[in-house]
Amino acid sequence: MAGIYTHIPFCFSRCGYCDFYKTTRLDRIGPFVSVLMKEIEHYSSDLNERIETVYFGGGTPSLISVKDYRDIFKQLRDNYDIADSAEITMEANPDDINEDYLDAMLQIGFNRISIGIQSFHDRDLKEMGRRHNSVQALQAVNIANKAGFDNISIDLIYGLSWSDTASFKENLSILRGMSVKHISAYHLTFEEGTPFWQLLKRGIYKEIKDSESTEQYQELCRFLADEGFEHYEVSNFCKPSFHSRHNSSYWNHTPYIGFGPGSHSYYDGVRRWNKPDLSLYLRSEWDSIVESEILDNRDLVNEIIMLGLRTANGFDSERIRALDASFYEQVFSNSRKWLKAGHLILDDRFVKCPEDSWFIVDGIIKDIFI
């Protein structure tokens, strides 16, 4: 099994916190789609496995027209063995959603939608530079459900500089009774080079206290558990059987191929990525676009640790032993103090980080890296 990721790099406007590669040059969508079709065909012999997941991320994939998506999907199906049962996801902004568009997306083959809600409070949305308002946020979920999407995911952001825990709890309460099967919730981060980073450096924004961050995360976990969601990855929650199959494949080293500027691929033990440069991408000179690295055993062990500890399953220690017995011993030596403190637990062959320690898991991961 394998996956396909397509990066749509276009946004109508830029959000202040976002450091993903994107452009507001919407006049380049047409040329981009033409080159994307060439890229899909160019790499068609590289991944000869059945495709179980297809994901369109961004940027803003909901800016792409119905006609363009029909052409893109024909090209994908002509060149790759996409399973009838494949999970096919599109990310969408609430203000792009209407019933006619989503009806067409379902007919084309999408069966999962991830809506960038971020917040149900107008002040939050305005501060973040989002185009939609709170009413559109609610309407988007209802429209997606009415159109026939059973598998609806939404994104939320917490830890906002200008807000507090009480406001975040109000955000969560709005979710009660909504037809949402999956939630991705991320703490606001100030990524270097973003407008928010500049506001932080100028003292206009301040990072919230660690104690408040922890409180909001714990409130998030409690609320969603009460609502019947499983916490299967640090930032991801789902109703039973509605985990993101595509994202889960990243965490267990399932092969995948990426298209579009800034996209990543992993297959045959090699990590590849397209340079995040639309102008370069539009030249269709594949050798000048792609960079790559071959992962050695040390790289693979560290990835197994990093990806595994961010999930409820943890990492399989026997995979590490099979790669290198000395690395296996070193990992357990590095893990000893965390196991003793209860921040890691050993469950048969799996090393796991319990939910109440996930808020510090990045530090744990760095400490036990080879």
Short mmCIF file of C-alpha atoms in Angstrom, two decimals:
data_model
loop_
_atom_site.label_atom_id
_atom_site.label_comp_id
_atom_site.label_asym_id
_atom_site.label_seq_id
_atom_site.Cartn_x
_atom_site.Cartn_y
_atom_site.Cartn_z
CA MET A 1 0.00 0.00 0.00
CA ALA A 2 1.07 3.59 -0.60
CA GLY A 3 -0.19 7.17 -0.63
CA ILE A 4 -0.23 10.27 -2.80
CA TYR A 5 0.07 13.83 -1.50
CA THR A 6 -0.52 16.87 -3.71
CA HIS A 7 0.46 20.30 -2.48
CA ILE A 8 -1.76 23.11 -3.75
CA PRO A 9 0.35 26.22 -2.99
CA PHE A 10 -2.29 28.90 -3.57
CA CYS A 11 -3.99 31.08 -0.97
CA PHE A 12 -6.29 34.05 -1.46
CA SER A 13 -4.49 35.80 1.39
CA ARG A 14 -1.77 34.99 3.93
CA CYS A 15 -2.51 34.03 7.54
CA GLY A 16 -0.15 35.63 10.04
CA TYR A 17 0.90 32.38 11.75
CA CYS A 18 1.40 30.13 8.71
CA ASP A 19 4.87 29.11 7.52
CA PHE A 20 3.78 26.58 4.88
CA TYR A 21 4.90 27.36 1.35
CA LYS A 22 2.17 29.31 -0.46
CA THR A 23 1.57 32.13 -2.93
CA THR A 24 -1.28 34.57 -3.53
CA ARG A 25 -0.57 34.58 -7.29
CA LEU A 26 -3.90 32.99 -8.22
CA ASP A 27 -3.27 33.84 -11.88
CA ARG A 28 -0.77 30.98 -11.86
CA ILE A 29 -3.30 28.26 -11.00
CA GLY A 30 -3.81 27.37 -14.67
CA PRO A 31 -0.10 26.92 -15.45
CA PHE A 32 0.35 25.05 -12.16
CA VAL A 33 -2.35 22.51 -13.02
CA SER A 34 -0.74 21.92 -16.44
CA VAL A 35 2.66 21.21 -14.87
CA LEU A 36 1.07 19.09 -12.13
CA MET A 37 -0.42 16.84 -14.82
CA LYS A 38 3.05 16.42 -16.32
CA GLU A 39 4.59 15.64 -12.94
CA ILE A 40 1.97 12.98 -12.16
CA GLU A 41 2.81 11.21 -15.42
CA HIS A 42 6.58 11.73 -15.10
CA TYR A 43 6.81 9.72 -11.86
CA SER A 44 4.18 7.12 -12.74
CA SER A 45 6.70 4.26 -12.88
CA ASP A 46 8.32 5.13 -9.52
CA LEU A 47 5.65 3.84 -7.17
CA ASN A 48 4.19 0.58 -8.41
CA GLU A 49 1.98 -0.10 -5.42
CA ARG A 50 -1.72 0.16 -4.82
CA ILE A 51 -2.65 3.65 -3.65
CA GLU A 52 -4.75 3.54 -0.48
CA THR A 53 -4.78 7.26 0.39
CA VAL A 54 -4.82 10.47 -1.63
CA TYR A 55 -4.49 13.85 0.08
CA PHE A 56 -4.74 17.37 -1.34
CA GLY A 57 -3.20 19.87 1.11
CA GLY A 58 -2.08 23.43 0.94
CA GLY A 59 -2.25 26.25 0.64
CA THR A 60 -5.93 26.13 -0.16
CA PRO A 61 -7.00 23.16 -2.32
CA SER A 62 -10.59 24.46 -2.38
CA LEU A 63 -9.40 27.24 -4.72
CA ILE A 64 -9.02 24.67 -7.52
CA SER A 65 -11.97 24.49 -9.93
CA VAL A 66 -14.20 21.48 -10.51
CA LYS A 67 -12.92 21.15 -14.10
CA ASP A 68 -9.29 21.15 -13.00
CA TYR A 69 -9.98 18.50 -10.36
CA ARG A 70 -11.70 16.30 -12.94
CA ASP A 71 -8.60 16.54 -15.15
CA ILE A 72 -6.22 15.91 -12.24
CA PHE A 73 -8.12 12.84 -11.07
CA LYS A 74 -8.25 11.39 -14.56
CA GLN A 75 -4.49 11.79 -14.77
CA LEU A 76 -4.00 10.16 -11.35
CA ARG A 77 -6.21 7.20 -12.20
CA ASP A 78 -4.57 6.75 -15.61
CA ASN A 79 -1.12 6.56 -14.02
CA TYR A 80 -1.61 4.98 -10.58
CA ASP A 81 -3.50 2.01 -9.19
CA ILE A 82 -5.90 3.82 -6.85
CA ALA A 83 -7.96 1.42 -4.73
CA ASP A 84 -11.74 1.71 -4.84
CA SER A 85 -11.67 1.96 -1.04
CA ALA A 86 -9.00 4.69 -0.97
CA GLU A 87 -9.36 7.54 1.52
CA ILE A 88 -9.34 10.71 -0.59
CA THR A 89 -9.07 13.97 1.33
CA MET A 90 -9.21 17.63 0.41
CA GLU A 91 -8.42 20.55 2.70
CA ALA A 92 -10.88 23.43 2.37
CA ASN A 93 -11.47 26.91 3.74
CA PRO A 94 -14.97 27.59 5.13
CA ASP A 95 -15.59 30.55 2.82
CA ASP A 96 -14.92 28.45 -0.30
CA ILE A 97 -17.53 25.85 0.53
CA ASN A 98 -20.92 25.62 -1.14
CA GLU A 99 -23.17 22.66 -1.89
CA ASP A 100 -22.64 22.62 -5.64
CA TYR A 101 -18.87 22.57 -5.27
CA LEU A 102 -18.91 19.81 -2.66
CA ASP A 103 -21.42 17.76 -4.67
CA ALA A 104 -18.94 17.86 -7.54
CA MET A 105 -16.04 16.93 -5.25
CA LEU A 106 -17.91 13.83 -4.09
CA GLN A 107 -18.63 12.83 -7.68
CA ILE A 108 -14.97 13.26 -8.58
CA GLY A 109 -13.93 10.92 -5.77
CA PHE A 110 -13.26 12.88 -2.58
CA ASN A 111 -14.73 11.13 0.46
CA ARG A 112 -13.07 13.08 3.28
CA ILE A 113 -12.86 16.83 3.88
CA SER A 114 -10.65 18.73 6.31
CA ILE A 115 -12.00 22.21 7.04
CA GLY A 116 -9.68 24.92 8.35
CA ILE A 117 -11.98 26.31 11.03
CA GLN A 118 -9.22 27.34 13.53
CA SER A 119 -11.75 29.06 15.82
CA PHE A 120 -15.45 29.79 16.19
CA HIS A 121 -14.72 33.28 17.62
CA ASP A 122 -14.67 36.25 15.26
CA ARG A 123 -11.91 38.03 17.16
CA ASP A 124 -9.62 35.00 16.88
CA LEU A 125 -10.29 34.68 13.16
CA LYS A 126 -9.62 38.37 12.55
CA GLU A 127 -6.36 38.31 14.51
CA MET A 128 -5.19 35.22 12.61
CA GLY A 129 -5.97 36.81 9.26
CA ARG A 130 -8.58 34.22 8.30
CA ARG A 131 -11.02 35.15 5.54
CA HIS A 132 -14.06 33.51 7.11
CA ASN A 133 -16.12 34.47 10.15
CA SER A 134 -17.73 32.40 12.90
CA VAL A 135 -21.03 32.03 11.04
CA GLN A 136 -19.25 30.69 7.96
CA ALA A 137 -17.29 28.30 10.17
CA LEU A 138 -20.50 26.71 11.43
CA GLN A 139 -22.14 26.78 8.01
CA ALA A 140 -19.18 25.04 6.38
CA VAL A 141 -19.57 21.94 8.55
CA ASN A 142 -23.33 21.85 7.94
CA ILE A 143 -22.90 22.26 4.18
CA ALA A 144 -20.29 19.48 4.03
CA ASN A 145 -22.58 17.17 5.97
CA LYS A 146 -25.59 18.05 3.83
CA ALA A 147 -23.58 17.45 0.66
CA GLY A 148 -22.90 13.90 1.82
CA PHE A 149 -19.48 14.00 3.46
CA ASP A 150 -19.63 11.53 6.33
CA ASN A 151 -15.92 11.88 7.15
CA ILE A 152 -15.47 15.53 8.19
CA SER A 153 -12.36 16.80 9.96
CA ILE A 154 -11.76 20.28 11.32
CA ASP A 155 -8.66 22.17 12.45
CA LEU A 156 -8.53 24.20 15.65
CA ILE A 157 -5.78 26.40 17.13
CA TYR A 158 -5.32 26.98 20.85
CA GLY A 159 -2.73 28.83 22.94
CA LEU A 160 -3.64 32.18 21.36
CA SER A 161 -1.73 35.18 22.70
CA TRP A 162 -4.75 37.47 22.90
CA SER A 163 -7.13 34.88 24.33
CA ASP A 164 -7.49 32.71 27.45
CA THR A 165 -8.57 29.27 28.58
CA ALA A 166 -12.17 30.32 29.24
CA SER A 167 -12.52 31.46 25.63
CA PHE A 168 -10.97 28.22 24.37
CA LYS A 169 -13.45 26.20 26.45
CA GLU A 170 -16.27 28.17 24.78
CA ASN A 171 -14.77 27.18 21.43
CA LEU A 172 -14.86 23.53 22.41
CA SER A 173 -18.44 23.70 23.69
CA ILE A 174 -19.61 24.74 20.22
CA LEU A 175 -18.46 21.36 18.94
CA ARG A 176 -21.12 19.49 20.92
CA GLY A 177 -23.51 17.77 18.59
CA MET A 178 -21.65 18.71 15.41
CA SER A 179 -21.28 16.06 12.72
CA VAL A 180 -17.48 16.03 12.94
CA LYS A 181 -15.53 12.75 12.99
CA HIS A 182 -11.99 14.05 13.31
CA ILE A 183 -10.29 17.05 14.95
CA SER A 184 -6.74 18.30 14.55
CA ALA A 185 -5.82 20.80 17.27
CA TYR A 186 -2.55 22.70 17.24
CA HIS A 187 -0.94 25.12 19.68
CA LEU A 188 -0.15 28.50 18.14
CA THR A 189 3.55 28.69 17.33
CA PHE A 190 5.58 31.68 16.23
CA GLU A 191 7.51 30.41 13.24
CA GLU A 192 10.49 32.47 12.15
CA GLY A 193 9.75 34.61 9.09
CA THR A 194 5.99 34.81 9.62
CA PRO A 195 4.13 38.05 10.42
CA PHE A 196 3.35 36.66 13.88
CA TRP A 197 7.07 36.14 14.50
CA GLN A 198 7.65 39.82 13.76
CA LEU A 199 4.83 40.82 16.12
CA LEU A 200 6.37 38.63 18.82
CA LYS A 201 9.79 40.24 18.38
CA ARG A 202 8.23 43.70 18.59
CA GLY A 203 6.43 42.78 21.82
CA ILE A 204 2.94 43.15 20.36
CA TYR A 205 2.26 39.46 20.94
CA LYS A 206 3.53 37.32 23.80
CA GLU A 207 3.64 33.57 24.11
CA ILE A 208 1.24 32.36 26.77
CA LYS A 209 2.54 30.80 29.98
CA ASP A 210 3.42 27.11 29.95
CA SER A 211 0.89 26.49 32.71
CA GLU A 212 -1.92 27.94 30.58
CA SER A 213 -0.79 25.99 27.52
CA THR A 214 -0.90 22.80 29.56
CA GLU A 215 -4.31 23.69 30.98
CA GLN A 216 -5.78 24.26 27.52
CA TYR A 217 -4.30 21.01 26.21
CA GLN A 218 -5.67 19.06 29.14
CA GLU A 219 -9.08 20.68 28.68
CA LEU A 220 -8.98 19.72 25.01
CA CYS A 221 -8.18 16.09 25.87
CA ARG A 222 -10.87 15.88 28.57
CA PHE A 223 -13.58 17.46 26.46
CA LEU A 224 -12.97 15.33 23.39
CA ALA A 225 -12.75 12.13 25.45
CA ASP A 226 -16.16 12.96 26.93
CA GLU A 227 -17.46 13.50 23.38
CA GLY A 228 -16.33 10.03 22.33
CA PHE A 229 -13.13 10.94 20.49
CA GLU A 230 -10.02 8.78 20.60
CA HIS A 231 -6.72 10.59 21.10
CA TYR A 232 -4.56 8.69 18.63
CA GLU A 233 -1.78 11.23 17.97
CA VAL A 234 -0.52 14.25 19.91
CA SER A 235 -2.57 16.72 17.86
CA ASN A 236 -5.24 14.43 16.41
CA PHE A 237 -8.52 13.04 17.74
CA CYS A 238 -11.14 10.93 16.00
CA LYS A 239 -14.38 9.07 16.47
CA PRO A 240 -13.77 5.28 16.41
CA SER A 241 -12.48 4.09 12.99
CA PHE A 242 -12.21 7.65 11.64
CA HIS A 243 -8.47 8.24 12.10
CA SER A 244 -6.69 9.88 9.17
CA ARG A 245 -5.40 6.92 7.21
CA HIS A 246 -3.18 9.19 5.14
CA ASN A 247 -1.46 10.92 8.06
CA SER A 248 -1.12 7.61 9.87
CA SER A 249 0.85 6.27 6.90
CA TYR A 250 3.48 8.98 7.44
CA TRP A 251 3.97 7.79 11.00
CA ASN A 252 4.66 4.16 10.08
CA HIS A 253 6.88 4.75 7.02
CA THR A 254 4.31 3.68 4.44
CA PRO A 255 5.62 4.77 1.01
CA TYR A 256 4.09 7.91 -0.48
CA ILE A 257 4.77 10.21 -3.39
CA GLY A 258 4.28 13.97 -3.36
CA PHE A 259 3.42 16.35 -6.18
CA GLY A 260 3.58 20.13 -6.32
CA PRO A 261 6.16 22.67 -5.09
CA GLY A 262 7.25 21.99 -1.52
CA SER A 263 5.81 18.47 -1.46
CA HIS A 264 7.67 15.49 0.04
CA SER A 265 7.95 11.83 -0.95
CA TYR A 266 9.28 8.70 0.72
CA TYR A 267 9.82 5.41 -1.07
CA ASP A 268 12.66 2.94 -1.69
CA GLY A 269 14.35 4.21 1.49
CA VAL A 270 14.83 7.68 0.00
CA ARG A 271 13.31 10.96 1.18
CA ARG A 272 12.63 13.33 -1.72
CA TRP A 273 11.17 16.82 -1.83
CA ASN A 274 10.40 19.48 -4.37
CA LYS A 275 11.96 22.86 -3.73
CA PRO A 276 9.29 25.32 -2.46
CA ASP A 277 9.46 27.59 -5.49
CA LEU A 278 6.49 27.87 -7.85
CA SER A 279 8.44 29.70 -10.55
CA LEU A 280 11.02 26.92 -10.60
CA TYR A 281 8.31 24.27 -10.53
CA LEU A 282 6.57 25.77 -13.55
CA ARG A 283 9.67 25.15 -15.68
CA SER A 284 9.04 21.38 -15.43
CA GLU A 285 12.77 20.73 -15.11
CA TRP A 286 12.45 17.86 -12.67
CA ASP A 287 16.16 17.34 -11.96
CA SER A 288 16.53 20.96 -10.82
CA ILE A 289 13.38 20.85 -8.68
CA VAL A 290 13.99 17.72 -6.62
CA GLU A 291 16.32 17.28 -3.65
CA SER A 292 16.77 13.99 -1.80
CA GLU A 293 18.52 12.12 0.98
CA ILE A 294 19.06 8.43 1.61
CA LEU A 295 18.10 7.50 5.15
CA ASP A 296 20.71 5.41 6.97
CA ASN A 297 19.91 3.23 9.98
CA ARG A 298 20.52 6.07 12.44
CA ASP A 299 18.07 8.28 10.54
CA LEU A 300 15.48 5.50 10.45
CA VAL A 301 15.83 4.77 14.17
CA ASN A 302 15.37 8.42 15.07
CA GLU A 303 12.35 8.67 12.79
CA ILE A 304 10.82 5.55 14.33
CA ILE A 305 11.23 7.17 17.76
CA MET A 306 10.00 10.61 16.72
CA LEU A 307 6.96 9.44 14.77
CA GLY A 308 6.04 6.59 17.11
CA LEU A 309 6.09 8.50 20.41
CA ARG A 310 3.68 11.08 18.99
CA THR A 311 1.07 8.34 18.55
CA ALA A 312 -0.93 6.26 21.00
CA ASN A 313 0.71 3.10 19.61
CA GLY A 314 4.23 4.22 20.46
CA PHE A 315 7.24 2.81 18.62
CA ASP A 316 8.06 -0.83 17.99
CA SER A 317 11.39 -1.52 19.71
CA GLU A 318 11.84 -4.70 17.67
CA ARG A 319 12.01 -2.63 14.47
CA ILE A 320 14.97 -0.83 16.00
CA ARG A 321 16.61 -4.10 17.12
CA ALA A 322 16.23 -5.46 13.57
CA LEU A 323 17.97 -2.39 12.16
CA ASP A 324 20.84 -2.25 14.64
CA ALA A 325 21.22 -4.05 17.97
CA SER A 326 23.62 -1.43 19.36
CA PHE A 327 21.12 1.35 18.59
CA TYR A 328 18.46 -0.72 20.35
CA GLU A 329 20.57 -0.83 23.51
CA GLN A 330 21.33 2.89 23.29
CA VAL A 331 17.67 3.81 22.89
CA PHE A 332 16.75 1.91 26.06
CA SER A 333 19.69 3.41 27.92
CA ASN A 334 18.52 6.90 26.92
CA SER A 335 14.93 6.04 27.83
CA ARG A 336 15.64 4.70 31.32
CA LYS A 337 15.01 7.90 33.28
CA TRP A 338 11.79 8.59 31.36
CA LEU A 339 10.54 5.04 31.98
CA LYS A 340 11.36 5.36 35.66
CA ALA A 341 9.49 8.68 35.90
CA GLY A 342 6.44 7.23 34.12
CA HIS A 343 6.68 9.56 31.13
CA LEU A 344 7.34 6.48 29.00
CA ILE A 345 5.85 3.03 29.45
CA LEU A 346 6.88 -0.33 28.01
CA ASP A 347 3.97 -2.35 26.66
CA ASP A 348 5.36 -5.65 25.41
CA ARG A 349 7.63 -4.57 22.50
CA PHE A 350 6.17 -1.06 22.22
CA VAL A 351 7.49 2.04 23.98
CA LYS A 352 4.70 4.55 24.51
CA CYS A 353 4.26 8.04 25.87
CA PRO A 354 1.05 8.26 27.97
CA GLU A 355 -1.40 11.01 27.10
CA ASP A 356 -0.66 13.07 30.22
CA SER A 357 2.99 13.33 29.09
CA TRP A 358 2.35 14.13 25.43
CA PHE A 359 2.65 17.84 26.11
CA ILE A 360 6.37 17.32 26.83
CA VAL A 361 6.95 14.56 24.28
CA ASP A 362 9.13 16.67 21.97
CA GLY A 363 11.67 17.07 24.77
CA ILE A 364 11.55 13.35 25.52
CA ILE A 365 12.12 12.51 21.85
CA LYS A 366 15.16 14.77 21.59
CA ASP A 367 16.61 13.24 24.74
CA ILE A 368 16.46 9.65 23.53
CA PHE A 369 17.53 10.27 19.93
CA ILE A 370 20.57 8.34 18.75
#
